[in-house]
PDB file of C-alpha atoms in Angstrom:
ATOM      1  CA  UNK A   1     183.743 148.351 141.254  1.00  0.00           C
ATOM      2  CA  UNK A   2     180.238 146.891 140.901  1.00  0.00           C
ATOM      3  CA  UNK A   3     177.630 148.278 143.251  1.00  0.00           C
ATOM      4  CA  UNK A   4     176.214 145.944 145.840  1.00  0.00           C
ATOM      5  CA  UNK A   5     172.466 145.559 146.054  1.00  0.00           C
ATOM      6  CA  UNK A   6     171.094 147.446 149.050  1.00  0.00           C
ATOM      7  CA  UNK A   7     169.493 145.228 151.651  1.00  0.00           C
ATOM      8  CA  UNK A   8     168.311 148.120 153.804  1.00  0.00           C
ATOM      9  CA  UNK A   9     166.892 151.451 152.675  1.00  0.00           C
ATOM     10  CA  UNK A  10     167.146 153.926 155.564  1.00  0.00           C
ATOM     11  CA  UNK A  11     165.306 156.680 153.649  1.00  0.00           C
ATOM     12  CA  UNK A  12     162.350 154.360 153.009  1.00  0.00           C
ATOM     13  CA  UNK A  13     162.317 153.395 156.700  1.00  0.00           C
ATOM     14  CA  UNK A  14     162.433 157.057 157.760  1.00  0.00           C
ATOM     15  CA  UNK A  15     159.551 157.906 155.428  1.00  0.00           C
ATOM     16  CA  UNK A  16     157.478 154.968 156.689  1.00  0.00           C
ATOM     17  CA  UNK A  17     158.056 155.915 160.350  1.00  0.00           C
ATOM     18  CA  UNK A  18     157.253 159.590 159.705  1.00  0.00           C
ATOM     19  CA  UNK A  19     154.015 158.626 157.924  1.00  0.00           C
ATOM     20  CA  UNK A  20     153.013 156.405 160.856  1.00  0.00           C
ATOM     21  CA  UNK A  21     153.697 159.189 163.366  1.00  0.00           C
ATOM     22  CA  UNK A  22     151.742 161.663 161.221  1.00  0.00           C
ATOM     23  CA  UNK A  23     148.740 159.284 161.223  1.00  0.00           C
ATOM     24  CA  UNK A  24     148.971 158.874 165.010  1.00  0.00           C
ATOM     25  CA  UNK A  25     149.084 162.655 165.512  1.00  0.00           C
ATOM     26  CA  UNK A  26     146.391 163.475 162.971  1.00  0.00           C
ATOM     27  CA  UNK A  27     143.769 165.668 164.602  1.00  0.00           C
ATOM     28  CA  UNK A  28     145.765 166.388 167.766  1.00  0.00           C
ATOM     29  CA  UNK A  29     146.536 169.920 168.841  1.00  0.00           C
ATOM     30  CA  UNK A  30     150.153 170.945 169.455  1.00  0.00           C
ATOM     31  CA  UNK A  31     149.512 170.745 173.215  1.00  0.00           C
ATOM     32  CA  UNK A  32     148.049 167.234 172.882  1.00  0.00           C
ATOM     33  CA  UNK A  33     151.091 166.130 170.850  1.00  0.00           C
ATOM     34  CA  UNK A  34     153.459 167.509 173.518  1.00  0.00           C
ATOM     35  CA  UNK A  35     151.527 165.711 176.283  1.00  0.00           C
ATOM     36  CA  UNK A  36     151.580 162.466 174.298  1.00  0.00           C
ATOM     37  CA  UNK A  37     155.334 162.703 173.700  1.00  0.00           C
ATOM     38  CA  UNK A  38     155.978 163.533 177.371  1.00  0.00           C
ATOM     39  CA  UNK A  39     153.850 160.549 178.477  1.00  0.00           C
ATOM     40  CA  UNK A  40     155.667 158.207 176.077  1.00  0.00           C
ATOM     41  CA  UNK A  41     159.061 159.413 177.317  1.00  0.00           C
ATOM     42  CA  UNK A  42     157.988 158.966 180.953  1.00  0.00           C
ATOM     43  CA  UNK A  43     156.691 155.415 180.460  1.00  0.00           C
ATOM     44  CA  UNK A  44     158.888 153.937 177.714  1.00  0.00           C
ATOM     45  CA  UNK A  45     161.777 151.555 178.292  1.00  0.00           C
ATOM     46  CA  UNK A  46     163.450 152.801 175.102  1.00  0.00           C
ATOM     47  CA  UNK A  47     167.117 153.817 175.611  1.00  0.00           C
ATOM     48  CA  UNK A  48     166.384 157.401 174.515  1.00  0.00           C
ATOM     49  CA  UNK A  49     163.526 157.669 177.023  1.00  0.00           C
ATOM     50  CA  UNK A  50     165.664 156.223 179.830  1.00  0.00           C
ATOM     51  CA  UNK A  51     168.422 158.725 179.040  1.00  0.00           C
ATOM     52  CA  UNK A  52     165.915 161.584 179.038  1.00  0.00           C
ATOM     53  CA  UNK A  53     164.726 160.531 182.513  1.00  0.00           C
ATOM     54  CA  UNK A  54     168.269 160.392 183.918  1.00  0.00           C
ATOM     55  CA  UNK A  55     169.193 163.031 186.533  1.00  0.00           C
ATOM     56  CA  UNK A  56     171.958 164.493 184.323  1.00  0.00           C
ATOM     57  CA  UNK A  57     169.510 164.978 181.467  1.00  0.00           C
ATOM     58  CA  UNK A  58     166.971 166.686 183.726  1.00  0.00           C
ATOM     59  CA  UNK A  59     169.601 169.201 184.869  1.00  0.00           C
ATOM     60  CA  UNK A  60     170.233 170.241 181.257  1.00  0.00           C
ATOM     61  CA  UNK A  61     166.549 170.448 180.278  1.00  0.00           C
ATOM     62  CA  UNK A  62     165.067 173.937 180.063  1.00  0.00           C
ATOM     63  CA  UNK A  63     161.297 174.184 180.590  1.00  0.00           C
TER      64      UNK A  63
END
């Protein structure tokens, strides 16, 4: 069977996203990174952030 040409490279996308996040976090302390992530989760309309803010998720979270 001939191989189909890939139209999407998930590894390349992952590497690009990780590099962007590394640039954004460059120079931040671990505490500053945690605060930034917490702020983004509290204010984002992303499905992951909304799930994290749900009451069921808060019950399972250990601080």
